[in-house]
GROMACS .gro file of N, CA, C and O in nm:
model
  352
    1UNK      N    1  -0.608   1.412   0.748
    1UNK     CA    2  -0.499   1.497   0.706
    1UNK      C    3  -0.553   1.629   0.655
    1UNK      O    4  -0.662   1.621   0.597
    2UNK      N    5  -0.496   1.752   0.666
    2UNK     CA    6  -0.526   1.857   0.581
    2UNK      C    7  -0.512   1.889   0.439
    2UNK      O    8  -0.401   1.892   0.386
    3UNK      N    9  -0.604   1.909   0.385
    3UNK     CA   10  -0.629   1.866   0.253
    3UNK      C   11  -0.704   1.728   0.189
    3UNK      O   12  -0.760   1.645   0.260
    4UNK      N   13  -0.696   1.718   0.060
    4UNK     CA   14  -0.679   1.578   0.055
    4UNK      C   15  -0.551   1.545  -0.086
    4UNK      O   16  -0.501   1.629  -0.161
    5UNK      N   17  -0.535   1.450  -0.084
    5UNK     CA   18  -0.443   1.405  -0.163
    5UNK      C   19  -0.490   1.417  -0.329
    5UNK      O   20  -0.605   1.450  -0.360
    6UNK      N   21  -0.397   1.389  -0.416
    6UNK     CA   22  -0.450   1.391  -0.540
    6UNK      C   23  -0.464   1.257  -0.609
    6UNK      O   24  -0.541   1.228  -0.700
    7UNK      N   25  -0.357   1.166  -0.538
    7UNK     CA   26  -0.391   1.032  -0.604
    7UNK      C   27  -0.455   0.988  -0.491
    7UNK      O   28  -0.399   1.001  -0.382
    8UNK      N   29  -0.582   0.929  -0.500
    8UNK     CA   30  -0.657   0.827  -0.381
    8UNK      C   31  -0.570   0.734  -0.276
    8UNK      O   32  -0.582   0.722  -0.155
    9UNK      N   33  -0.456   0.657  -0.388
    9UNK     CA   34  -0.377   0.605  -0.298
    9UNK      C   35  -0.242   0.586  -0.353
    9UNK      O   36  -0.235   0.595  -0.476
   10UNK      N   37  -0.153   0.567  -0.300
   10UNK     CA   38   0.016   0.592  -0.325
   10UNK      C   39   0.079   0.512  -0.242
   10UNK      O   40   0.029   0.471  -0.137
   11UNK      N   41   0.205   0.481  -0.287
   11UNK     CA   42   0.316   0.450  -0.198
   11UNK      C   43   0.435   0.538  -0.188
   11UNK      O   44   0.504   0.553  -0.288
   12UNK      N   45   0.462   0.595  -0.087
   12UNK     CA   46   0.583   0.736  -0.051
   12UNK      C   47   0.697   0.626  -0.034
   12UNK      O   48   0.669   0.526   0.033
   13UNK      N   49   0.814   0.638  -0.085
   13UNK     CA   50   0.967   0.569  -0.029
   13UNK      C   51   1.023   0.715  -0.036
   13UNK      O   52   1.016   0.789  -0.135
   14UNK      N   53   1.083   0.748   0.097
   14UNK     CA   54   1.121   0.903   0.116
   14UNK      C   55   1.205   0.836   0.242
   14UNK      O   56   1.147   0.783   0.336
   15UNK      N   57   1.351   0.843   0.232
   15UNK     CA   58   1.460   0.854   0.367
   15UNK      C   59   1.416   0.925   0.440
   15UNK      O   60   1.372   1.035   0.407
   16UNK      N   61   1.415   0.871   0.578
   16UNK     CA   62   1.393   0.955   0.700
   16UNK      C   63   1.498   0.968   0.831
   16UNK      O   64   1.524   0.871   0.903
   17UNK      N   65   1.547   1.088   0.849
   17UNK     CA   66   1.635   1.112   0.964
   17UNK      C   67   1.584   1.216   1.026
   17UNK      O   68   1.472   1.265   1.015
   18UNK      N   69   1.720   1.262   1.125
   18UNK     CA   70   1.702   1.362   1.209
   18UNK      C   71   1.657   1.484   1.104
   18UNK      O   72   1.643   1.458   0.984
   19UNK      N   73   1.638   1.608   1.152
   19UNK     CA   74   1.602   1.737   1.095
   19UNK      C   75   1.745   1.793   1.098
   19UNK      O   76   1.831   1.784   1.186
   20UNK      N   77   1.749   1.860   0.967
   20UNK     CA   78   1.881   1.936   0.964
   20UNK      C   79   1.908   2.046   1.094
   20UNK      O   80   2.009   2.073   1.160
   21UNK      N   81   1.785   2.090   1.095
   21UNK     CA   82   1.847   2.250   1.199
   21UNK      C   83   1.757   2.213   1.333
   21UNK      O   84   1.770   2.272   1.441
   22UNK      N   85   1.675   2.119   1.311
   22UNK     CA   86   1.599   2.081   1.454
   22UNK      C   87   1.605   1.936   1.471
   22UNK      O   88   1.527   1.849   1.434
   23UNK      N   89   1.722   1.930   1.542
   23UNK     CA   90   1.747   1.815   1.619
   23UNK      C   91   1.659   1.713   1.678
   23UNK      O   92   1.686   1.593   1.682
   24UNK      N   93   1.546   1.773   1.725
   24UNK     CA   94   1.412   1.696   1.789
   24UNK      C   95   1.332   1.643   1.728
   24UNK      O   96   1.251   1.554   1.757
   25UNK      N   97   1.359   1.717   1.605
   25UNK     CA   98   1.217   1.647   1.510
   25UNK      C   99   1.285   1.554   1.384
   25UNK      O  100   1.408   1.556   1.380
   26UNK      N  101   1.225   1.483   1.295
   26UNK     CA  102   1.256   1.370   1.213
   26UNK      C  103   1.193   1.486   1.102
   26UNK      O  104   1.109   1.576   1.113
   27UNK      N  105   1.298   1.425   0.960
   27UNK     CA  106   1.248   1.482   0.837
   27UNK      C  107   1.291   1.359   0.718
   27UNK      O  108   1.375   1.270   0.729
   28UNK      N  109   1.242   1.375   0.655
   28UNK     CA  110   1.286   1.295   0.477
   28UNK      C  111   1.391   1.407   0.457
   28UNK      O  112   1.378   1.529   0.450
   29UNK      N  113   1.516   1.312   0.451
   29UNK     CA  114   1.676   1.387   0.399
   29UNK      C  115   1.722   1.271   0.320
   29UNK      O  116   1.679   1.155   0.318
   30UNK      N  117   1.840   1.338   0.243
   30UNK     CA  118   1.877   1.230   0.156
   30UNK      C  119   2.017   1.134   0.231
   30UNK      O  120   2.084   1.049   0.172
   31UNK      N  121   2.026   1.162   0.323
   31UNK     CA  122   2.096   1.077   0.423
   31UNK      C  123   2.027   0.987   0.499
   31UNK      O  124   2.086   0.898   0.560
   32UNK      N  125   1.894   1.004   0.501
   32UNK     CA  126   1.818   0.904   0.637
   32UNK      C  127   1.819   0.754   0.588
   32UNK      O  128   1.879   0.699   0.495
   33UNK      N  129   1.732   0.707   0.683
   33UNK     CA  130   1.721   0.546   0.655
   33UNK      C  131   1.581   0.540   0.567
   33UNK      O  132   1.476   0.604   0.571
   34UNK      N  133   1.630   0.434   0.487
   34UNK     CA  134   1.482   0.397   0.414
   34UNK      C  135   1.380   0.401   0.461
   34UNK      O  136   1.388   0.374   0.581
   35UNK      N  137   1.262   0.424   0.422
   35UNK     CA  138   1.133   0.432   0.517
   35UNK      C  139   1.028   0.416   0.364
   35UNK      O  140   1.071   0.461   0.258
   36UNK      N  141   0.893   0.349   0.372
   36UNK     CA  142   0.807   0.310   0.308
   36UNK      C  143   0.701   0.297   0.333
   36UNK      O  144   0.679   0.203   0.409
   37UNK      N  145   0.579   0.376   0.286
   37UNK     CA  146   0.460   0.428   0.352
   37UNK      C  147   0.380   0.370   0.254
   37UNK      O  148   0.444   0.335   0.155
   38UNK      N  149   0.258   0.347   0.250
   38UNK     CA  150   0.163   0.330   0.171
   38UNK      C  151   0.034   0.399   0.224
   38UNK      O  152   0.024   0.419   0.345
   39UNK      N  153  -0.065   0.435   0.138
   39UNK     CA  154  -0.204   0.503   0.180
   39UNK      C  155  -0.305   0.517   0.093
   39UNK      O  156  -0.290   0.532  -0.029
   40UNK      N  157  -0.442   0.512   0.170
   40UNK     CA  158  -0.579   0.495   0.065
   40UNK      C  159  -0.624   0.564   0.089
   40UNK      O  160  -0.601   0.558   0.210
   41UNK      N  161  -0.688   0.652   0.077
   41UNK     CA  162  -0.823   0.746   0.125
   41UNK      C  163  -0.939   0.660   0.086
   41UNK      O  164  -0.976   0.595  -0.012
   42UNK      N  165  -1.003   0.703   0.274
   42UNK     CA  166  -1.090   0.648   0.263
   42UNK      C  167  -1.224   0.726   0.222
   42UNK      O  168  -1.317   0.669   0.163
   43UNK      N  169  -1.225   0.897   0.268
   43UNK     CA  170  -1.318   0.954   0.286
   43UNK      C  171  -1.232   1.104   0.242
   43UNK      O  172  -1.116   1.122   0.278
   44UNK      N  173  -1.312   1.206   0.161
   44UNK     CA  174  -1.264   1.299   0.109
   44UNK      C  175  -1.364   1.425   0.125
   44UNK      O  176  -1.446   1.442   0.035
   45UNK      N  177  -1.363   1.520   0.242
   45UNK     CA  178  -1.417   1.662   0.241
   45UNK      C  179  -1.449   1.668   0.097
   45UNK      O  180  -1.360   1.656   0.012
   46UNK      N  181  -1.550   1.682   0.071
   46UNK     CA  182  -1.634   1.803  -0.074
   46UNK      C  183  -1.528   1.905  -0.097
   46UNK      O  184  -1.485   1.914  -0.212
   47UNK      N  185  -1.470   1.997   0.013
   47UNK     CA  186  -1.468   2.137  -0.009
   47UNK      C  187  -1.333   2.091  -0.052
   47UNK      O  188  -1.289   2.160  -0.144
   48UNK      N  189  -1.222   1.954   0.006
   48UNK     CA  190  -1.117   1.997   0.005
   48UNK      C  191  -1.066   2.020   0.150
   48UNK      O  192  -0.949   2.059   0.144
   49UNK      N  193  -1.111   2.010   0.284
   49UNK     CA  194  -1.012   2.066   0.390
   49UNK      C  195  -0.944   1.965   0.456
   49UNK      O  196  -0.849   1.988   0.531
   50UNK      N  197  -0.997   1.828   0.426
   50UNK     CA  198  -0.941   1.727   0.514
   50UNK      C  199  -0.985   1.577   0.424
   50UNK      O  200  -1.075   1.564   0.341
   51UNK      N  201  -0.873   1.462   0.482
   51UNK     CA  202  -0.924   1.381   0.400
   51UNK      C  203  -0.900   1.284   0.508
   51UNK      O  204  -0.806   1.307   0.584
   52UNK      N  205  -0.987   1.158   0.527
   52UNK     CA  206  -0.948   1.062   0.618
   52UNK      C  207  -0.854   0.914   0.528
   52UNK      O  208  -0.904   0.849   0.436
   53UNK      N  209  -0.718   0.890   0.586
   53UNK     CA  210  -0.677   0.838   0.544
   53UNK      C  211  -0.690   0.681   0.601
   53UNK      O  212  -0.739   0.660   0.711
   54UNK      N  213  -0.634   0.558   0.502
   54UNK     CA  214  -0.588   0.421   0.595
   54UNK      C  215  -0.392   0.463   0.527
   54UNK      O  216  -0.350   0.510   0.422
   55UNK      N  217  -0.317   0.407   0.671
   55UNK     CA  218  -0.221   0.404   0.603
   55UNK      C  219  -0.124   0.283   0.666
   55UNK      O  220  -0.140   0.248   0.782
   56UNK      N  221  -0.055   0.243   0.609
   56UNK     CA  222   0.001   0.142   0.585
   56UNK      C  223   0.178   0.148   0.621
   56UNK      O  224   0.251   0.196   0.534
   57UNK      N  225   0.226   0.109   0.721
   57UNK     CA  226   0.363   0.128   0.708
   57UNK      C  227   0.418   0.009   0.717
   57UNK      O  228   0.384  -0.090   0.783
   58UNK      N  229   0.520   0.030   0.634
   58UNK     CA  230   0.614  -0.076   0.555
   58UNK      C  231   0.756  -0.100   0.648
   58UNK      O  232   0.807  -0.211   0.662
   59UNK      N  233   0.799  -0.002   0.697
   59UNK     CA  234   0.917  -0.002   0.793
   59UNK      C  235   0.856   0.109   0.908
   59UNK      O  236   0.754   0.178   0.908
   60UNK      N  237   0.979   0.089   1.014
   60UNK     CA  238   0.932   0.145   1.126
   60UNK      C  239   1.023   0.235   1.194
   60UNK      O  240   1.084   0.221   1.300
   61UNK      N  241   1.021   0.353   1.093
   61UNK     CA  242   1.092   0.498   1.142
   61UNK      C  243   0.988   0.561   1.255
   61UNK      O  244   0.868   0.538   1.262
   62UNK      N  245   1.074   0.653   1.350
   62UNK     CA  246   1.063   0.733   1.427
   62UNK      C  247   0.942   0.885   1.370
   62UNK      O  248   0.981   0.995   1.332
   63UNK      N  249   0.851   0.856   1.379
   63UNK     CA  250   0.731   0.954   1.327
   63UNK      C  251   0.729   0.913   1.199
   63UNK      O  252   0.739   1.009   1.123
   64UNK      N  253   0.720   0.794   1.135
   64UNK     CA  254   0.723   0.815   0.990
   64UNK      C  255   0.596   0.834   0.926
   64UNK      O  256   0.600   0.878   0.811
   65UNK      N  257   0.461   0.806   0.988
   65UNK     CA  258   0.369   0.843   0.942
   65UNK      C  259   0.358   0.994   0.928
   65UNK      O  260   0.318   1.045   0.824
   66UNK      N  261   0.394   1.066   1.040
   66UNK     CA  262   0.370   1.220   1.038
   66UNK      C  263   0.472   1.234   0.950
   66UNK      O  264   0.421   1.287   0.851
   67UNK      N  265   0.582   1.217   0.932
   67UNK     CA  266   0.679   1.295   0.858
   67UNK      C  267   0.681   1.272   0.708
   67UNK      O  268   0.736   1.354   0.635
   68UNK      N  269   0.611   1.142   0.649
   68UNK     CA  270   0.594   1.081   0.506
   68UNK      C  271   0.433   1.225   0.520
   68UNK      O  272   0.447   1.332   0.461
   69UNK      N  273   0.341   1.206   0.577
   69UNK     CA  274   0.215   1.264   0.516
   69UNK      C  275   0.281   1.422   0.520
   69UNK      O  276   0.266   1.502   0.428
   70UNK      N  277   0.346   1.446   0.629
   70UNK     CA  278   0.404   1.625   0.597
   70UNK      C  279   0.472   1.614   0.482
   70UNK      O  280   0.451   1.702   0.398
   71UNK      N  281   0.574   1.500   0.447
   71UNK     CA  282   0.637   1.562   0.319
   71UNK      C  283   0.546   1.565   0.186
   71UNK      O  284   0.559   1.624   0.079
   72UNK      N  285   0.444   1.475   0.239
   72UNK     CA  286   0.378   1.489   0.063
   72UNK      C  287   0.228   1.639   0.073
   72UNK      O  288   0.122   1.660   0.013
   73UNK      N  289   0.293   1.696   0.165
   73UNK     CA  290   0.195   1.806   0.182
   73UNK      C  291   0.081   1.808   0.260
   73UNK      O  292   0.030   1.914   0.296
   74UNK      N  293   0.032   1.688   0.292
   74UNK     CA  294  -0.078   1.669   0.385
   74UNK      C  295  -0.039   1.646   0.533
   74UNK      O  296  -0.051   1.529   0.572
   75UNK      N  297   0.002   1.731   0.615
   75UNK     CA  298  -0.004   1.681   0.761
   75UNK      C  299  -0.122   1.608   0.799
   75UNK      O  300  -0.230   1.602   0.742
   76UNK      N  301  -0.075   1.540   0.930
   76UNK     CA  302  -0.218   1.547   0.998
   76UNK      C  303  -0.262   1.657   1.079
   76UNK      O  304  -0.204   1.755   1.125
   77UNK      N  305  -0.403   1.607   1.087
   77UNK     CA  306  -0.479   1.776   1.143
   77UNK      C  307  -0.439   1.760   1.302
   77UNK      O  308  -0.407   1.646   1.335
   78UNK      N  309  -0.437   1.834   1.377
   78UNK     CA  310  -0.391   1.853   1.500
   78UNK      C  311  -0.280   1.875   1.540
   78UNK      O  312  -0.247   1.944   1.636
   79UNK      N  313  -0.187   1.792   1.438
   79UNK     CA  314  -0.011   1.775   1.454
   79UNK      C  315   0.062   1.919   1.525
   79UNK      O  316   0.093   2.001   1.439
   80UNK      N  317   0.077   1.939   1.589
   80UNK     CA  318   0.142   2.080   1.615
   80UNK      C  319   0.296   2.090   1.592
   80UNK      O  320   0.361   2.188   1.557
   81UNK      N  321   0.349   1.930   1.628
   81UNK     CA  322   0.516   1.933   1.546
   81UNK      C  323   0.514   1.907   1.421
   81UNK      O  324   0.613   1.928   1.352
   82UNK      N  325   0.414   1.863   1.378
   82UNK     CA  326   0.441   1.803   1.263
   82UNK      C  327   0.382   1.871   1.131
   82UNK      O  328   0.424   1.882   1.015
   83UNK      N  329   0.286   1.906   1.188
   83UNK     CA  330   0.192   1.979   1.057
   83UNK      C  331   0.096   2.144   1.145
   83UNK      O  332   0.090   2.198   1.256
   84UNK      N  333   0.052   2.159   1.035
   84UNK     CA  334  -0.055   2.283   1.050
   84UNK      C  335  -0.093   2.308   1.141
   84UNK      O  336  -0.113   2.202   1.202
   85UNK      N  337  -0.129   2.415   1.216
   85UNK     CA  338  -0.245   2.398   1.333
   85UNK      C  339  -0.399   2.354   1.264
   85UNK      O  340  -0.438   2.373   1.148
   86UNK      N  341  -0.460   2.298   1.362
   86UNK     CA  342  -0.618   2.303   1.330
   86UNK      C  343  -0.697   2.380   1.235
   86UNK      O  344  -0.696   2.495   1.278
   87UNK      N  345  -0.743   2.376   1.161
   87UNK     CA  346  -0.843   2.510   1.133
   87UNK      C  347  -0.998   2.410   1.087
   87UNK      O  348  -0.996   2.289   1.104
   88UNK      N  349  -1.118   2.475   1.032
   88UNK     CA  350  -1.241   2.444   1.024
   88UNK      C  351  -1.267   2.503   0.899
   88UNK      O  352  -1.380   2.497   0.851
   0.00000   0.00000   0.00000
């Protein structure tokens, strides 16, 4: 993911539906369906640019891994719908 997290590991419960203004993509709204993530870091960049996660899903929304790690600020790296572009 880009960045790394601040707690090592967490559990996200964040509703997940459609996107308000983009239809195609999934977001945490306060209308969606329950959704429940869990995650550890396993491995944490020195500098800060990336962190390798394990993660754990609890239910089985439509992108919920990408859309739980975008809402808590960490996309994953590559994601181009979902998160950041790449960088080094």
């Amino acid at each position: 993911v880009h960045g790394v997290p601040r707690q090592p590991s967490a559990e996200i419960h964040a509703p997940i539906g459609r996107h308000p203004t983009r239809k195609t993509l999934m977001a945490v709204v306060p209308t969606g369906r329950e959704a429940h993530t869990g995650y550890t870091t396993l491995h944490a960049d020195k500098q800060g640019r990336y962190a390798l996660l394990a993660v754990r899903i609890y239910t089985g929304r439509t992108h919920q891994i990408r859309v739980h790690l975008k809402h808590i600020g960490h996309p994953l790296l590559g994601d181009y719908t979902y998160g950041a572009p790449q960088t080094t």
